[in-house]
Structure formats: structure tokens, C-alpha cells
Amino acid sequence: MFNVLECVVTEHDLRLVLIAALICILGNVCLFIILGRSTLCVDIRRRHWLVVGAIAEGVGVWATHFVAMLAYRGAMPITFDIGLTVCSVALAIGFFWLAFRTLGAEPTPQRAAAAAAWATVGVAAMHFTGMASIVAPARVTYDAVPILASFLLSGLLFWGAFLTFARAAGWRRVALPAALAVFAIVILHFTAMSATTLVPDPTRGFPAGAESGIANAWLVPAIVLANLALLALALTGSLIDRLLTDAHGLADATLEALAIVNDGHIVEVNHRMTTLLGVSSGALVGSKAGDWFVNLDGSAFEAPAGYSVEARLRSATDDDHILEIATQTIEYRGRSSQVLAIRDLSDRKRAQRAIEHLASHDALTDLSNRAYFAAALDNAIAKDQPFALLALDLDRFKAVNDIFGHGAGDDILRRIADLLRTTVRGDDIVARVGGDEFLIIQTGLSDPDDARRLASRILETAAIEMDVKRDPMAVGISIGVSLFPQDASDAETLQRNADTALYRAKNNGGGTAAFFDQEMDEVARERRALEHDLRHAVARDELYLVFQPLVATAFGQVIGYEALLRWTHPERGEIVPDEFIPVAEEIGAIVPIGEWVLRQACTVAATWPDTISIAVNVSTVQFQVPNLAAVVREILRETGLDPRRLELEITETAFLRNRQSALKALHEIRAMGVRIAMDDFGTGYSSLSNLKAFPFDKIKIDKSFVTSIHDDEAARSIVRAIVGLGRSFNMPIVAEGVETEEQRRMLLDEGCPQAQGYFFGYPAENPFEAAPPREARSDG
């Protein structure tokens, strides 16, 4: 009997022992490189690399064991059973695979301990199965105590190796765990060998050829070369896999679909390409690009050379599904190839089309907007073919918008837009160019009757769709028409003429159509001239005030005056207020004019007796200016007029556009001590609710009721009701437009305490100051 460890020290080929040690070191370095690679892969690829690592480590441990065994040069010849030898390497691979699976992608101390146990069992199973494969004239016996100690020590070293691998970084993540694993394998192997004894047994006999050593001579180089080749392949595979995986990952991470084309056929694609086309990569490889793409005009697709083109999928049904395809020449697999980079432009094209649509269309109605219409009008003129330009404006829209709110107004505009779309022809252009203003270009005009028929069709459809009897929010349509080239040959004049015709249609009562003629042009020119002169009337000192007395009905005593605005035009002479004040309100000039009137009236009234009040009319437009109260306060401060002597007269329309803003301004003004009177009472929309909403100081009965009070019982009843209403609210009532003694007496009988009109006196410039009369002024 002799000790095997003594044989290793004294009777082994040290060169083979060093080779065994080198195999063990290289095998473990290779193992942890592969394990590191596996942690960077997706789960399915990680499992593949665990198998490769198990094979590399299992074969490495097996090779270490058998090369060390083959290094023996003792007196007792040995050889190995091929079946058990194969079984030993299979056991090592299997247990190491279990160890790596247990370790997982994110090792914990518990997982590392379990993996270390499997690895220790794998090394031991391989070792003792390999020992069992020895064929020699001897029996193998073991000392259990050292072997169990080697198990425990090997397990601790493997546990340390796996923990170090999980927590270290850089080169330490490979070198340190590989060193610990080498010690684990060596300690278990040589401790077990030291506890192994070969007891000679002549009955077992010598293997054939053992004496010459030929039976085992080929195993050492074969095992070493095979193992080194395996390790080299594993390491090379890890490196190549990383490069290829990174390359594929980079290709799949791009926003473009990529295809590599060689000799006109696709040889490689990325994942985005398969997603774009909805087929597998196998279906793409070997096909031509023209099998999947066509040019935008439907012609056959040819890959561009060094530039990009737009194309679409051959199977696409959506016209917006547009692709950008660019090419680049590269070397692929040693051959010059083309890379097709394909970007899906569908979303960009849709967004671009949406932006272009928004830029040229009205957001509310989806009709063409002013900019698009202007370009279309210029284009129609450039074609030099007859067409009609229709200008449309909605009747009663402002009232509907003020009463029912902007939401209802928007609904009306959308309904009108739909009505116009269904009324015109496909080639005609409809645009919304303002709040309730629409324009239509009617092309293909053979004679003016075509435009007349279109206008009639619009009005008839509107009368059906917008029936005031059924719908309180219904509006009417007025239409003005100008013709090209009869009425004008340029866009500006043509549109101005259509507006002029529209103005005539609205003046005729609305709900009608009017065609432009030369007479209209003269009227329009006069209107524009009036607007121009009115804007400069204050600066040119053409405006002045007259004051109409307000009296007590019973005795005719003057208790105050109302300031009335007059305009002396340098060329036209006196222009009546009913003519220029509506124009001033339309163009916004009433705001500076109204401020001038208030300042002048307060300046004059400040020179009167303290018992005489002054009334000034405030336009509805002035309430749209947020600083009205501040203007009143400043004028009172400048002129020194007692606020209690000032009375501002407003109409009910002041509440329609912005009720809350108007009420706020009135409360601020009344808080100064200024009195507020309701003018033209009974002709508005919601008089009773307005009286409830604001504590007016006075109510003025509209002169239309006073004029007919002597022969119209209904008018007298209305006056009686208003007087009673004022008495209920404790408000004085003023009757306007009193021109006869009979009207004064009847108002007195009905209990109306105050009145004004020509019966009591005509307006004068300053009733308390004698002034030379202005030339060409009337007393009206």
C-alpha cells in the first residue's frame, strides 16, 4: 500500500502538473468572463451563456483532474475507463449549470451560498467518478475525514468567489473570483487525493500496453489541446457575441428601419424594418427593395444612389403613409453593399398637413381664413376668368351673442358655415374673415344670374334653417355681390365693392342680397369720407354742444339741461346726430368724442347755478373701455363740478355685451355721487331685469311713446305703466319729445313729474350766457 500524494510529489511529471494548473486558471478566468457577459444579456441569451459557461468550467475542471492524473510516472501503470470518464465530465457540466442558474443575474449572499454548494458537489462528483474510472491492479480506498473537510473549505471558497463576482467591478470582477475558484478546485482535488490510497490487488491485472505507456500517451496532448481550443472558442465567442449584439442593439435602437442590400437583394434587416413591413426577417432576406416599396407616383422603386427619396409601402392604403429612404455604401461581409435607411414620415406629414390647414383655415368653422382667401382671390383674378365675390354678414348676430352668450354665438357661426358649405359648389371658396363676416368666391360664372341664383339659394336655405319663429337664436343673412371684371379688376376694390353692396343690403332691412352699382360706390365713398372727417372732428374743433332744458311738468320750471352733440362740417354744413353718431360708434370714434362731450358739458355746467343739473349721454361702446369710471372721476376733478349735479344717461344695450363689467362701472360712478338715468326705457331687451340689477336714479320714457300718446291708447297705457313702475321703485320719470300742450297735459294727468322737448324750449349753446350764434346752425 502507498500514499497517492507522495506519488504526486515524487513521481509526477511536473510539466504536466503545471499544465493542469494553467488549465484550471484559464478555465476559471474564462468562466467569469462568460458569467459577466451573461449579466449584460436579455434573459434568453443569458441562459445560453450559462450553458456555455457550464461547459467551459466543467471541461476545465475535468481537464485539470485528468492531466494531473496523467502526470503520474509511478511503478503502478494506470489507465481510464472511457465510459466513466465521459460520465465524470457530464456530471461536472450539469452541476455547474445548476450552480449558475441558482446564482441568477443579480446574486445575493443566499443565492451565492446555494450556487457554491452545487459547484462543490459538481467538482466532487467529477473527481470521484474520475477516480472510479481508473483501471489498475489495485483497489482505491478513501479517508472520509479529510474529504469532508475539503468539501466545506471548497464550498466556502466558491461562495467567496460568487460574492466577489457580484460585488466587485472592473478586472477584479474576473481575477479575484477566478483565484478563489482555482483554490476551491485545487484544495478539493488534492485534499481528496491525499485521502486516497491505492491498495495493490494482483487479481485485477495490468491493462494491455500499460508497460510501454502507449495507452495513455495520446491523452495528454489531446486533452490539453481540446480544452484550450474550447476555452479559446468560448472567449472568442463572448467577444464576437458582444460586438454583434452591440451592433444589432445599435441598429435596433435607431429610429430608422435599416436594410443591407447586396446585388439588389436584401441580406440583413433590423427589428424596426420588420415592424414597419409587418413581416419576419426571413421573409425580407433574399427579396428586393422594390418588392416592398413604390415611388409616390406609383412607379417601380429603385434605391437612390447617395441621396434620399420619398416613397410609400407597396401595400399601403393610406396616402399619408410616406417614407423617406436614403442610401449609404458600406463594406458588409467583405463586399460593397448599400444600406437603406428608411424613416417613417407619416406622423410628420400628417402634423405638417394639420399645421398648414390651421394656418389657412378658421379654427371655429374650419372654413378658409382671411389669409387663404386673399391668396385665392389674387389667384382667381390672375386667371382672368369671370367670377363673383359675395360678402355675407349675419343679421341680429350681435344681439344673439350678447343675450345668449359667446358659446351660443359660436354654435350659430358653425351652423352658418355648414349651411354655406352645402350651398356652394365644390370649386367655390368659402371663408370666414371676421366675427360674423363671410366671403365667397363663385367661380365659373357665365352671367350675373349665376351669382343671383347662388345668393337666393343661400337666403332660402337660411330662411329654412334659421326660422326665428322656431328658434330664438336664429339669425338672418345679408349679402353683397360684386362681379369680376365688371365692377373691379383688383382684389381691394372688388372686396370694397362687395362690402358696399352688403351695406346697402343691410340698410334695406337685412335678409336680402344687393349687387354693386356705381350709385353704391358714390354712397360708399361718402361714407368713407364721413368716417375720415369724423375721426378728426374733435381736433379740428368742428364739434360743439347745445343744451336742452329739463322741466317740471306741472309748472315748466327748468331743473336741468341735457347736453346734445352737434357737428358743423366745413363742406357739408350741419350733420344731424342720427347720421354721424351711429358711424362714430361703428368705427370706435365715439370713445374720444364721448370723453370730449363729458368734459365740455361739465366745464360749462360748472358756471351755472348750483341748483341746475347737467345730463350727458354715454354710448354703449364707452362701457367697453375699462377706465370709464376713472375718466368720469378725472373730469369731475378737472372741472370742479359737484358730482351730484351730473347725470349720466345710458340705454339698456349697455348691459348686453358685458353685463357684469357694465354694472361694476356704474356702481363705481354712482359711488362718486353721480346720478344714473335709464334712457329710451321700454325699447330694449330686458328692462325690468335691468331695473332690478341696478338702482337707477331716473327713468326716461322714449319719445316714440310720447309722440302718439294723444291718439294711441296702447302708447298711453305704456306711459301709465312706466310711471307706475317708477313710483314703485321711487324713481323720477322723465318724458322725452314733448312738443304740444296736449302731450304735456296728458303726461301731467298720468303723474309724470318731469319732461323735456321742443314745447319747453329749443336746445341752446349756453342758456346762462349770451353768445353770438354760429353760422349755418339750426335749432334742431
PDB file of C-alpha atoms in Angstrom, residues 71-161:
ATOM      1  CA  ALA A  71       1.227  13.240 -14.947  1.00  0.00           C
ATOM      2  CA  TYR A  72       1.744  10.178 -12.714  1.00  0.00           C
ATOM      3  CA  ARG A  73       5.022   8.259 -13.504  1.00  0.00           C
ATOM      4  CA  GLY A  74       4.930   5.697 -10.711  1.00  0.00           C
ATOM      5  CA  ALA A  75       5.623   1.979 -10.802  1.00  0.00           C
ATOM      6  CA  MET A  76       1.931   1.157 -11.000  1.00  0.00           C
ATOM      7  CA  PRO A  77       0.651   1.716 -14.507  1.00  0.00           C
ATOM      8  CA  ILE A  78      -2.907   3.104 -14.766  1.00  0.00           C
ATOM      9  CA  THR A  79      -5.395   3.846 -17.492  1.00  0.00           C
ATOM     10  CA  PHE A  80      -9.048   5.023 -17.522  1.00  0.00           C
ATOM     11  CA  ASP A  81     -12.437   3.627 -18.401  1.00  0.00           C
ATOM     12  CA  ILE A  82     -13.870   5.654 -21.280  1.00  0.00           C
ATOM     13  CA  GLY A  83     -17.489   5.411 -20.125  1.00  0.00           C
ATOM     14  CA  LEU A  84     -16.877   6.642 -16.583  1.00  0.00           C
ATOM     15  CA  THR A  85     -14.536   9.318 -17.931  1.00  0.00           C
ATOM     16  CA  VAL A  86     -17.282  10.742 -20.148  1.00  0.00           C
ATOM     17  CA  CYS A  87     -19.714  10.426 -17.269  1.00  0.00           C
ATOM     18  CA  SER A  88     -17.427  12.443 -14.991  1.00  0.00           C
ATOM     19  CA  VAL A  89     -17.232  15.395 -17.378  1.00  0.00           C
ATOM     20  CA  ALA A  90     -21.005  15.307 -17.920  1.00  0.00           C
ATOM     21  CA  LEU A  91     -21.588  15.435 -14.156  1.00  0.00           C
ATOM     22  CA  ALA A  92     -19.292  18.434 -13.818  1.00  0.00           C
ATOM     23  CA  ILE A  93     -21.077  20.306 -16.612  1.00  0.00           C
ATOM     24  CA  GLY A  94     -24.519  19.529 -15.197  1.00  0.00           C
ATOM     25  CA  PHE A  95     -23.784  20.595 -11.611  1.00  0.00           C
ATOM     26  CA  PHE A  96     -22.055  23.792 -12.708  1.00  0.00           C
ATOM     27  CA  TRP A  97     -25.089  24.642 -14.866  1.00  0.00           C
ATOM     28  CA  LEU A  98     -27.308  24.219 -11.789  1.00  0.00           C
ATOM     29  CA  ALA A  99     -24.915  26.424  -9.821  1.00  0.00           C
ATOM     30  CA  PHE A 100     -25.030  29.246 -12.382  1.00  0.00           C
ATOM     31  CA  ARG A 101     -28.808  29.062 -12.727  1.00  0.00           C
ATOM     32  CA  THR A 102     -29.131  29.294  -8.967  1.00  0.00           C
ATOM     33  CA  LEU A 103     -26.750  32.250  -8.823  1.00  0.00           C
ATOM     34  CA  GLY A 104     -29.024  34.300 -11.128  1.00  0.00           C
ATOM     35  CA  ALA A 105     -28.458  37.632 -12.837  1.00  0.00           C
ATOM     36  CA  GLU A 106     -28.387  39.560  -9.528  1.00  0.00           C
ATOM     37  CA  PRO A 107     -26.600  37.334  -6.972  1.00  0.00           C
ATOM     38  CA  THR A 108     -27.415  37.623  -3.274  1.00  0.00           C
ATOM     39  CA  PRO A 109     -25.468  36.002  -0.386  1.00  0.00           C
ATOM     40  CA  GLN A 110     -28.123  33.295  -0.175  1.00  0.00           C
ATOM     41  CA  ARG A 111     -28.040  32.598  -3.896  1.00  0.00           C
ATOM     42  CA  ALA A 112     -24.238  32.590  -3.838  1.00  0.00           C
ATOM     43  CA  ALA A 113     -24.241  30.022  -0.998  1.00  0.00           C
ATOM     44  CA  ALA A 114     -26.619  27.711  -2.875  1.00  0.00           C
ATOM     45  CA  ALA A 115     -24.599  28.071  -6.066  1.00  0.00           C
ATOM     46  CA  ALA A 116     -21.388  27.315  -4.158  1.00  0.00           C
ATOM     47  CA  ALA A 117     -22.955  24.108  -2.819  1.00  0.00           C
ATOM     48  CA  TRP A 118     -23.868  22.962  -6.329  1.00  0.00           C
ATOM     49  CA  ALA A 119     -20.383  23.814  -7.624  1.00  0.00           C
ATOM     50  CA  THR A 120     -18.706  21.886  -4.778  1.00  0.00           C
ATOM     51  CA  VAL A 121     -20.898  18.859  -5.436  1.00  0.00           C
ATOM     52  CA  GLY A 122     -20.051  19.098  -9.152  1.00  0.00           C
ATOM     53  CA  VAL A 123     -16.287  19.121  -8.537  1.00  0.00           C
ATOM     54  CA  ALA A 124     -16.573  16.243  -6.070  1.00  0.00           C
ATOM     55  CA  ALA A 125     -18.825  14.197  -8.388  1.00  0.00           C
ATOM     56  CA  MET A 126     -16.410  14.683 -11.254  1.00  0.00           C
ATOM     57  CA  HIS A 127     -13.409  13.811  -9.052  1.00  0.00           C
ATOM     58  CA  PHE A 128     -14.731  10.601  -7.555  1.00  0.00           C
ATOM     59  CA  THR A 129     -16.296   9.443 -10.812  1.00  0.00           C
ATOM     60  CA  GLY A 130     -12.907  10.036 -12.452  1.00  0.00           C
ATOM     61  CA  MET A 131     -11.182   8.074  -9.702  1.00  0.00           C
ATOM     62  CA  ALA A 132     -13.656   5.282 -10.239  1.00  0.00           C
ATOM     63  CA  SER A 133     -12.680   5.214 -13.918  1.00  0.00           C
ATOM     64  CA  ILE A 134      -9.055   4.245 -13.024  1.00  0.00           C
ATOM     65  CA  VAL A 135      -8.112   0.858 -14.404  1.00  0.00           C
ATOM     66  CA  ALA A 136      -5.094  -0.519 -12.455  1.00  0.00           C
ATOM     67  CA  PRO A 137      -4.034  -3.652 -10.466  1.00  0.00           C
ATOM     68  CA  ALA A 138      -5.177  -2.031  -7.255  1.00  0.00           C
ATOM     69  CA  ARG A 139      -8.187  -1.073  -5.112  1.00  0.00           C
ATOM     70  CA  VAL A 140      -8.989   2.571  -4.275  1.00  0.00           C
ATOM     71  CA  THR A 141      -9.729   3.464  -0.611  1.00  0.00           C
ATOM     72  CA  TYR A 142     -10.571   6.878   0.961  1.00  0.00           C
ATOM     73  CA  ASP A 143     -10.158   8.606   4.298  1.00  0.00           C
ATOM     74  CA  ALA A 144     -13.564  10.307   4.888  1.00  0.00           C
ATOM     75  CA  VAL A 145     -12.500  12.996   7.389  1.00  0.00           C
ATOM     76  CA  PRO A 146     -10.111  14.988   5.136  1.00  0.00           C
ATOM     77  CA  ILE A 147     -12.537  14.652   2.251  1.00  0.00           C
ATOM     78  CA  LEU A 148     -15.425  16.163   4.271  1.00  0.00           C
ATOM     79  CA  ALA A 149     -13.114  18.973   5.417  1.00  0.00           C
ATOM     80  CA  SER A 150     -12.156  19.652   1.796  1.00  0.00           C
ATOM     81  CA  PHE A 151     -15.860  19.802   0.883  1.00  0.00           C
ATOM     82  CA  LEU A 152     -16.509  22.501   3.485  1.00  0.00           C
ATOM     83  CA  LEU A 153     -13.405  24.520   2.588  1.00  0.00           C
ATOM     84  CA  SER A 154     -14.094  24.267  -1.157  1.00  0.00           C
ATOM     85  CA  GLY A 155     -17.686  25.380  -0.631  1.00  0.00           C
ATOM     86  CA  LEU A 156     -16.589  28.435   1.347  1.00  0.00           C
ATOM     87  CA  LEU A 157     -14.109  29.378  -1.380  1.00  0.00           C
ATOM     88  CA  PHE A 158     -16.754  29.023  -4.116  1.00  0.00           C
ATOM     89  CA  TRP A 159     -19.156  31.145  -2.013  1.00  0.00           C
ATOM     90  CA  GLY A 160     -16.483  33.804  -1.707  1.00  0.00           C
ATOM     91  CA  ALA A 161     -15.824  33.626  -5.446  1.00  0.00           C
TER      92      ALA A 161
END
